[in-house]
Amino acid sequence: MGSRWRDGWVKVNPLQTGFFRVNYSEEDWQRLVPPIESLELHATDRLGVQNDAYALSKAGLLPVTQFLSLAQAYQNEDDPSVWSDLASNLRDIEQLICEEPIHSAYQSFARGIFGPAARKLAGIQSQEKAIWTPYSDPLFEPGGVILTPT
């Protein structure tokens, strides 16, 4: 867990023990995708990686597309704290673009991230058997959205 050079990736600030943001090179952000997808990286570090990416994007220090690309790695996420923080960050972006023509595409993008976990939580197997609705649950912040059975 934490920092690791084997397999070509390294997570700086393991277990988020320091009070600072970490900005990686584009290649190093991409190297963190496999350990995030496989849940090899500790949940605290998975939370920290996406939160750093979002904060850096918000500050104009990282393209928001880099954060959104990284966010796709969280489809297998199983930790409620990570989901809650990621959902909050994605909702912040959605609020900025809710009146823009790309809003529906963004919602589809978010469904792609949250869909697998939401279907697993709801005990359903396919997108066709689910709808995207507001849902309040300890796993997600109030007002968040997940897939629920129809």
mmCIF file of C-alpha atoms in Angstrom:
data_model
loop_
_atom_site.group_PDB
_atom_site.id
_atom_site.type_symbol
_atom_site.label_atom_id
_atom_site.label_comp_id
_atom_site.label_asym_id
_atom_site.label_seq_id
_atom_site.Cartn_x
_atom_site.Cartn_y
_atom_site.Cartn_z
ATOM 1 C CA MET A 1 0.000 0.000 0.000
ATOM 2 C CA GLY A 2 1.102 3.593 -0.409
ATOM 3 C CA SER A 3 4.259 4.434 -2.320
ATOM 4 C CA ARG A 4 5.456 1.775 -4.693
ATOM 5 C CA TRP A 5 8.013 1.808 -7.477
ATOM 6 C CA ARG A 6 7.428 -1.730 -8.694
ATOM 7 C CA ASP A 7 5.152 -1.763 -11.774
ATOM 8 C CA GLY A 8 6.310 1.778 -12.595
ATOM 9 C CA TRP A 9 3.986 3.785 -10.349
ATOM 10 C CA VAL A 10 4.506 5.763 -7.186
ATOM 11 C CA LYS A 11 1.988 7.392 -4.849
ATOM 12 C CA VAL A 12 3.474 10.419 -3.112
ATOM 13 C CA ASN A 13 2.175 11.243 0.388
ATOM 14 C CA PRO A 14 1.130 7.696 1.342
ATOM 15 C CA LEU A 15 -2.012 7.560 3.463
ATOM 16 C CA GLN A 16 -2.301 11.339 3.065
ATOM 17 C CA THR A 17 -0.107 11.976 6.119
ATOM 18 C CA GLY A 18 1.114 15.347 4.820
ATOM 19 C CA PHE A 19 -0.960 18.478 4.354
ATOM 20 C CA PHE A 20 -0.114 19.240 0.741
ATOM 21 C CA ARG A 21 -1.334 18.543 -2.783
ATOM 22 C CA VAL A 22 0.580 16.333 -5.182
ATOM 23 C CA ASN A 23 0.656 17.086 -8.896
ATOM 24 C CA TYR A 24 2.081 14.329 -11.054
ATOM 25 C CA SER A 25 3.213 14.389 -14.654
ATOM 26 C CA GLU A 26 0.553 13.333 -17.156
ATOM 27 C CA GLU A 27 2.292 9.963 -17.470
ATOM 28 C CA ASP A 28 2.390 9.447 -13.703
ATOM 29 C CA TRP A 29 -1.316 10.279 -13.359
ATOM 30 C CA GLN A 30 -1.944 7.528 -15.921
ATOM 31 C CA ARG A 31 0.349 5.105 -14.070
ATOM 32 C CA LEU A 32 -1.886 5.455 -11.013
ATOM 33 C CA VAL A 33 -4.954 4.249 -12.935
ATOM 34 C CA PRO A 34 -4.276 0.466 -12.671
ATOM 35 C CA PRO A 35 -3.734 0.434 -8.872
ATOM 36 C CA ILE A 36 -6.879 2.562 -8.480
ATOM 37 C CA GLU A 37 -8.955 0.304 -10.748
ATOM 38 C CA SER A 38 -7.736 -2.851 -9.010
ATOM 39 C CA LEU A 39 -8.190 -1.298 -5.545
ATOM 40 C CA GLU A 40 -4.539 -2.141 -4.863
ATOM 41 C CA LEU A 41 -3.990 1.412 -3.669
ATOM 42 C CA HIS A 42 -5.300 1.934 -0.124
ATOM 43 C CA ALA A 43 -8.717 3.645 0.074
ATOM 44 C CA THR A 44 -7.180 6.668 1.809
ATOM 45 C CA ASP A 45 -4.757 7.037 -1.085
ATOM 46 C CA ARG A 46 -7.483 6.527 -3.702
ATOM 47 C CA LEU A 47 -9.442 9.306 -2.022
ATOM 48 C CA GLY A 48 -6.357 11.523 -1.896
ATOM 49 C CA VAL A 49 -5.388 10.991 -5.532
ATOM 50 C CA GLN A 50 -8.753 12.024 -6.931
ATOM 51 C CA ASN A 51 -9.091 14.833 -4.415
ATOM 52 C CA ASP A 52 -5.657 16.218 -5.319
ATOM 53 C CA ALA A 53 -6.533 16.014 -9.016
ATOM 54 C CA TYR A 54 -9.807 17.848 -8.457
ATOM 55 C CA ALA A 55 -8.279 20.559 -6.243
ATOM 56 C CA LEU A 56 -5.461 21.116 -8.734
ATOM 57 C CA SER A 57 -7.989 21.318 -11.582
ATOM 58 C CA LYS A 58 -10.099 23.769 -9.623
ATOM 59 C CA ALA A 59 -6.994 25.914 -9.038
ATOM 60 C CA GLY A 60 -6.153 25.842 -12.757
ATOM 61 C CA LEU A 61 -2.983 23.810 -12.222
ATOM 62 C CA LEU A 62 -4.226 20.621 -13.906
ATOM 63 C CA PRO A 63 -6.547 20.323 -16.898
ATOM 64 C CA VAL A 64 -10.022 19.297 -15.761
ATOM 65 C CA THR A 65 -9.876 16.643 -18.483
ATOM 66 C CA GLN A 66 -7.053 14.993 -16.515
ATOM 67 C CA PHE A 67 -9.263 14.830 -13.416
ATOM 68 C CA LEU A 68 -12.189 13.462 -15.447
ATOM 69 C CA SER A 69 -9.949 10.870 -17.084
ATOM 70 C CA LEU A 70 -8.719 9.779 -13.663
ATOM 71 C CA ALA A 71 -12.284 9.688 -12.309
ATOM 72 C CA GLN A 72 -13.094 6.902 -14.767
ATOM 73 C CA ALA A 73 -10.659 4.649 -12.887
ATOM 74 C CA TYR A 74 -13.041 4.596 -9.902
ATOM 75 C CA GLN A 75 -15.733 2.399 -11.480
ATOM 76 C CA ASN A 76 -14.763 -0.515 -9.207
ATOM 77 C CA GLU A 77 -14.559 1.624 -6.078
ATOM 78 C CA ASP A 78 -15.988 0.050 -2.933
ATOM 79 C CA ASP A 79 -15.188 2.566 -0.208
ATOM 80 C CA PRO A 80 -18.000 4.912 0.898
ATOM 81 C CA SER A 81 -15.637 7.773 1.759
ATOM 82 C CA VAL A 82 -14.025 7.672 -1.662
ATOM 83 C CA TRP A 83 -17.427 7.537 -3.396
ATOM 84 C CA SER A 84 -18.752 10.430 -1.357
ATOM 85 C CA ASP A 85 -15.794 12.678 -2.119
ATOM 86 C CA LEU A 86 -15.679 11.753 -5.801
ATOM 87 C CA ALA A 87 -19.427 12.333 -6.119
ATOM 88 C CA SER A 88 -19.076 15.740 -4.491
ATOM 89 C CA ASN A 89 -16.264 16.736 -6.842
ATOM 90 C CA LEU A 90 -18.149 15.563 -9.922
ATOM 91 C CA ARG A 91 -21.277 17.391 -8.752
ATOM 92 C CA ASP A 92 -19.265 20.609 -8.395
ATOM 93 C CA ILE A 93 -18.308 20.333 -12.053
ATOM 94 C CA GLU A 94 -21.873 19.483 -13.023
ATOM 95 C CA GLN A 95 -23.145 22.626 -11.310
ATOM 96 C CA LEU A 96 -20.799 24.697 -13.463
ATOM 97 C CA ILE A 97 -22.051 23.181 -16.715
ATOM 98 C CA CYS A 98 -25.717 22.491 -15.934
ATOM 99 C CA GLU A 99 -26.874 25.161 -18.418
ATOM 100 C CA GLU A 100 -24.379 24.149 -21.109
ATOM 101 C CA PRO A 101 -25.075 21.944 -24.150
ATOM 102 C CA ILE A 102 -22.602 19.343 -22.845
ATOM 103 C CA HIS A 103 -24.604 18.738 -19.653
ATOM 104 C CA SER A 104 -26.382 15.600 -20.876
ATOM 105 C CA ALA A 105 -23.098 14.158 -22.148
ATOM 106 C CA TYR A 106 -21.560 14.869 -18.758
ATOM 107 C CA GLN A 107 -24.430 13.074 -17.014
ATOM 108 C CA SER A 108 -23.835 10.045 -19.254
ATOM 109 C CA PHE A 109 -20.147 10.223 -18.377
ATOM 110 C CA ALA A 110 -20.978 10.266 -14.639
ATOM 111 C CA ARG A 111 -23.391 7.341 -15.062
ATOM 112 C CA GLY A 112 -20.532 5.404 -16.593
ATOM 113 C CA ILE A 113 -18.456 5.978 -13.478
ATOM 114 C CA PHE A 114 -21.157 5.331 -10.875
ATOM 115 C CA GLY A 115 -23.211 2.770 -12.794
ATOM 116 C CA PRO A 116 -21.274 -0.413 -11.987
ATOM 117 C CA ALA A 117 -21.209 0.245 -8.241
ATOM 118 C CA ALA A 118 -24.796 1.468 -8.171
ATOM 119 C CA ARG A 119 -26.026 -1.625 -10.004
ATOM 120 C CA LYS A 120 -24.054 -3.777 -7.586
ATOM 121 C CA LEU A 121 -25.598 -1.954 -4.615
ATOM 122 C CA ALA A 122 -29.063 -2.210 -6.106
ATOM 123 C CA GLY A 123 -28.582 -5.881 -6.963
ATOM 124 C CA ILE A 124 -29.244 -5.407 -10.669
ATOM 125 C CA GLN A 125 -27.138 -6.486 -13.581
ATOM 126 C CA SER A 126 -27.855 -4.224 -16.528
ATOM 127 C CA GLN A 127 -28.240 -0.565 -17.376
ATOM 128 C CA GLU A 128 -31.618 -1.324 -18.969
ATOM 129 C CA LYS A 129 -33.024 -2.354 -15.579
ATOM 130 C CA ALA A 130 -32.025 0.881 -13.881
ATOM 131 C CA ILE A 131 -32.752 4.570 -13.991
ATOM 132 C CA TRP A 132 -30.727 7.551 -12.837
ATOM 133 C CA THR A 133 -32.532 9.185 -9.922
ATOM 134 C CA PRO A 134 -31.728 11.270 -6.858
ATOM 135 C CA TYR A 135 -30.881 9.010 -3.958
ATOM 136 C CA SER A 136 -29.926 9.699 -0.377
ATOM 137 C CA ASP A 137 -27.798 7.059 1.293
ATOM 138 C CA PRO A 138 -24.870 7.101 3.735
ATOM 139 C CA LEU A 139 -22.730 5.927 0.829
ATOM 140 C CA PHE A 140 -23.461 9.086 -1.138
ATOM 141 C CA GLU A 141 -23.981 12.619 0.075
ATOM 142 C CA PRO A 142 -27.609 13.798 0.161
ATOM 143 C CA GLY A 143 -28.697 14.964 -3.233
ATOM 144 C CA GLY A 144 -26.287 12.632 -4.969
ATOM 145 C CA VAL A 145 -27.425 10.380 -7.752
ATOM 146 C CA ILE A 146 -27.036 6.679 -8.315
ATOM 147 C CA LEU A 147 -28.796 4.021 -10.315
ATOM 148 C CA THR A 148 -31.839 2.504 -8.659
ATOM 149 C CA PRO A 149 -34.014 -0.403 -9.778
ATOM 150 C CA THR A 150 -37.058 0.484 -11.857
#
